[in-house]
C-alpha positions as a LaTeX table, in Angstrom:
\begin{tabular}{lrrr}
\hline
Residue & $x$ (\AA) & $y$ (\AA) & $z$ (\AA) \\
\hline
Unk1 & 102.39 & 119.35 & 116.36 \\
Unk2 & 105.89 & 120.23 & 115.53 \\
Unk3 & 106.20 & 116.83 & 113.46 \\
Unk4 & 103.18 & 117.80 & 111.73 \\
Unk5 & 104.27 & 120.62 & 110.80 \\
Unk6 & 106.58 & 119.04 & 109.04 \\
Unk7 & 105.55 & 116.69 & 107.03 \\
Unk8 & 102.96 & 119.77 & 105.98 \\
Unk9 & 105.47 & 121.08 & 103.98 \\
Unk10 & 105.15 & 118.23 & 101.52 \\
Unk11 & 101.90 & 117.52 & 99.45 \\
Unk12 & 98.11 & 116.80 & 102.13 \\
Unk13 & 98.76 & 112.43 & 101.01 \\
Unk14 & 102.31 & 111.99 & 102.89 \\
Unk15 & 100.85 & 115.20 & 105.66 \\
Unk16 & 97.68 & 112.60 & 105.54 \\
Unk17 & 99.24 & 109.14 & 106.24 \\
Unk18 & 101.72 & 111.31 & 108.56 \\
Unk19 & 98.45 & 112.17 & 110.98 \\
Unk20 & 97.21 & 108.54 & 110.43 \\
Unk21 & 100.33 & 106.77 & 111.47 \\
Unk22 & 101.52 & 109.41 & 114.65 \\
Unk23 & 97.88 & 108.91 & 115.79 \\
Unk24 & 97.95 & 105.06 & 116.00 \\
Unk25 & 102.06 & 104.87 & 117.37 \\
Unk26 & 100.30 & 107.60 & 120.46 \\
Unk27 & 97.78 & 105.43 & 121.13 \\
Unk28 & 99.01 & 102.14 & 120.86 \\
Unk29 & 102.16 & 103.47 & 123.74 \\
Unk30 & 99.24 & 104.26 & 126.17 \\
Unk31 & 97.27 & 101.33 & 127.65 \\
Unk32 & 95.20 & 104.32 & 128.87 \\
Unk33 & 93.89 & 105.22 & 125.83 \\
Unk34 & 92.99 & 100.90 & 125.65 \\
Unk35 & 91.86 & 101.08 & 128.74 \\
Unk36 & 89.78 & 104.02 & 128.46 \\
Unk37 & 88.13 & 102.27 & 124.95 \\
Unk38 & 87.42 & 99.46 & 126.66 \\
Unk39 & 85.16 & 101.22 & 129.34 \\
Unk40 & 83.70 & 103.33 & 126.20 \\
Unk41 & 82.95 & 99.74 & 124.18 \\
Unk42 & 82.08 & 97.92 & 127.41 \\
Unk43 & 79.78 & 100.55 & 129.64 \\
Unk44 & 78.84 & 103.62 & 127.00 \\
Unk45 & 75.71 & 104.20 & 129.14 \\
Unk46 & 77.63 & 104.19 & 132.61 \\
Unk47 & 77.51 & 108.19 & 133.41 \\
Unk48 & 81.15 & 109.19 & 133.98 \\
Unk49 & 81.20 & 107.22 & 131.34 \\
Unk50 & 79.33 & 109.26 & 129.42 \\
Unk51 & 80.56 & 112.52 & 130.59 \\
Unk52 & 84.26 & 111.47 & 129.54 \\
Unk53 & 83.28 & 110.66 & 126.26 \\
Unk54 & 81.64 & 113.77 & 125.51 \\
Unk55 & 84.65 & 115.43 & 127.61 \\
Unk56 & 86.34 & 114.08 & 125.24 \\
Unk57 & 84.27 & 114.59 & 122.14 \\
Unk58 & 84.39 & 118.05 & 122.88 \\
Unk59 & 88.02 & 118.51 & 123.23 \\
Unk60 & 88.56 & 117.28 & 120.16 \\
Unk61 & 86.63 & 119.24 & 117.93 \\
Unk62 & 88.23 & 121.86 & 119.95 \\
Unk63 & 91.59 & 120.86 & 118.59 \\
Unk64 & 90.21 & 119.51 & 114.97 \\
Unk65 & 88.37 & 122.07 & 113.93 \\
Unk66 & 90.84 & 125.13 & 113.69 \\
Unk67 & 93.02 & 122.76 & 112.09 \\
Unk68 & 90.82 & 120.90 & 109.33 \\
Unk69 & 90.57 & 124.77 & 108.63 \\
Unk70 & 94.39 & 125.35 & 108.24 \\
Unk71 & 95.00 & 122.73 & 106.61 \\
Unk72 & 92.37 & 123.87 & 103.92 \\
Unk73 & 94.43 & 127.31 & 103.86 \\
Unk74 & 97.84 & 126.04 & 104.20 \\
Unk75 & 96.30 & 123.46 & 100.93 \\
Unk76 & 94.59 & 126.71 & 99.00 \\
Unk77 & 91.73 & 124.24 & 99.85 \\
Unk78 & 87.65 & 125.44 & 100.10 \\
Unk79 & 85.73 & 124.43 & 102.11 \\
Unk80 & 82.56 & 124.43 & 100.51 \\
Unk81 & 79.35 & 126.03 & 100.71 \\
Unk82 & 76.80 & 124.06 & 103.29 \\
Unk83 & 79.69 & 121.96 & 104.65 \\
Unk84 & 80.27 & 121.28 & 108.47 \\
Unk85 & 83.42 & 121.50 & 109.52 \\
Unk86 & 82.70 & 119.80 & 113.04 \\
Unk87 & 81.66 & 116.96 & 111.29 \\
Unk88 & 83.83 & 116.50 & 109.31 \\
Unk89 & 86.76 & 116.93 & 111.91 \\
Unk90 & 84.42 & 114.01 & 114.12 \\
Unk91 & 84.54 & 111.75 & 110.52 \\
Unk92 & 88.81 & 112.29 & 111.26 \\
Unk93 & 89.01 & 111.78 & 114.10 \\
Unk94 & 86.25 & 107.78 & 113.53 \\
Unk95 & 88.93 & 107.37 & 111.35 \\
Unk96 & 91.52 & 107.81 & 112.76 \\
Unk97 & 90.12 & 106.12 & 115.84 \\
Unk98 & 88.99 & 103.10 & 113.87 \\
Unk99 & 92.73 & 102.90 & 112.49 \\
Unk100 & 94.31 & 102.32 & 115.76 \\
Unk101 & 92.03 & 99.62 & 116.97 \\
Unk102 & 92.37 & 97.97 & 113.92 \\
Unk103 & 96.55 & 98.05 & 113.97 \\
Unk104 & 96.55 & 97.50 & 118.05 \\
Unk105 & 94.46 & 93.65 & 116.60 \\
Unk106 & 96.52 & 93.15 & 113.73 \\
Unk107 & 94.53 & 94.55 & 110.75 \\
Unk108 & 96.14 & 96.24 & 108.09 \\
Unk109 & 92.94 & 96.88 & 105.51 \\
Unk110 & 95.40 & 98.72 & 103.14 \\
Unk111 & 93.14 & 100.54 & 99.58 \\
Unk112 & 95.14 & 100.87 & 96.02 \\
Unk113 & 94.39 & 104.03 & 94.74 \\
Unk114 & 94.22 & 104.45 & 90.97 \\
Unk115 & 97.22 & 105.24 & 90.63 \\
Unk116 & 98.88 & 102.66 & 92.27 \\
Unk117 & 100.31 & 104.26 & 95.32 \\
Unk118 & 98.78 & 102.31 & 98.38 \\
Unk119 & 97.54 & 103.46 & 101.26 \\
Unk120 & 96.29 & 102.49 & 104.91 \\
Unk121 & 92.43 & 102.71 & 104.82 \\
Unk122 & 91.86 & 105.44 & 107.22 \\
Unk123 & 94.51 & 107.58 & 104.97 \\
Unk124 & 92.26 & 106.57 & 101.70 \\
Unk125 & 89.45 & 107.68 & 102.99 \\
Unk126 & 90.15 & 111.27 & 105.37 \\
Unk127 & 91.37 & 112.10 & 101.16 \\
Unk128 & 88.10 & 110.49 & 100.28 \\
Unk129 & 86.65 & 113.24 & 102.66 \\
Unk130 & 88.43 & 116.72 & 102.27 \\
Unk131 & 87.39 & 115.42 & 98.71 \\
Unk132 & 83.31 & 116.12 & 99.30 \\
Unk133 & 84.29 & 118.87 & 101.66 \\
Unk134 & 86.59 & 121.34 & 99.82 \\
Unk135 & 87.05 & 122.52 & 96.35 \\
Unk136 & 90.34 & 124.57 & 94.96 \\
Unk137 & 89.75 & 128.16 & 95.20 \\
Unk138 & 88.34 & 128.10 & 92.02 \\
Unk139 & 85.35 & 125.89 & 93.44 \\
Unk140 & 86.76 & 122.91 & 91.39 \\
Unk141 & 86.60 & 119.41 & 92.50 \\
Unk142 & 89.54 & 117.43 & 93.45 \\
Unk143 & 89.29 & 114.11 & 93.53 \\
Unk144 & 91.66 & 111.84 & 96.47 \\
Unk145 & 94.52 & 111.48 & 94.14 \\
Unk146 & 94.44 & 115.03 & 93.16 \\
Unk147 & 94.76 & 116.22 & 96.68 \\
Unk148 & 97.21 & 113.84 & 97.55 \\
Unk149 & 99.88 & 115.29 & 95.18 \\
Unk150 & 99.24 & 118.51 & 96.19 \\
Unk151 & 101.44 & 121.01 & 97.87 \\
Unk152 & 100.78 & 122.73 & 100.17 \\
Unk153 & 101.79 & 126.95 & 99.00 \\
Unk154 & 101.46 & 128.36 & 102.79 \\
Unk155 & 102.43 & 127.21 & 105.93 \\
Unk156 & 100.84 & 124.67 & 108.94 \\
Unk157 & 99.20 & 127.93 & 111.16 \\
Unk158 & 98.37 & 125.78 & 114.19 \\
Unk159 & 97.56 & 127.79 & 117.02 \\
\hline
\end{tabular}
């Protein structure tokens, strides 16, 4: 968490990059996580695996929903009406989880944005999710590139 709070002092793009990198670093160093993911893939209908997946989802949502709200506040973003923050949070989880698998497999998909900036595909897609889910405080839409450059207006408050 301290690294996330520190990254949130800069622009949103830097924070998203750091978050995606940190989730890979954490997962890549843990064989337990990799074994658990293999079991989920091979035996998703096995009751203990199914129960563990439900527990994982619940825990991630308890972590990511408040985090998304805090990020919106720190970067002066307004969640669009009728956007379900839990659904967006779960999409973030899916993107970074897929990023981990691709990195472990030696795959490094890159996206080059309209300004020529290189992004991991997961990080850019996270910005796309935010662009679809949020506006600025006046209700104006923001592109992923505008979001990437958006500075924090207040400290990220966690917990």
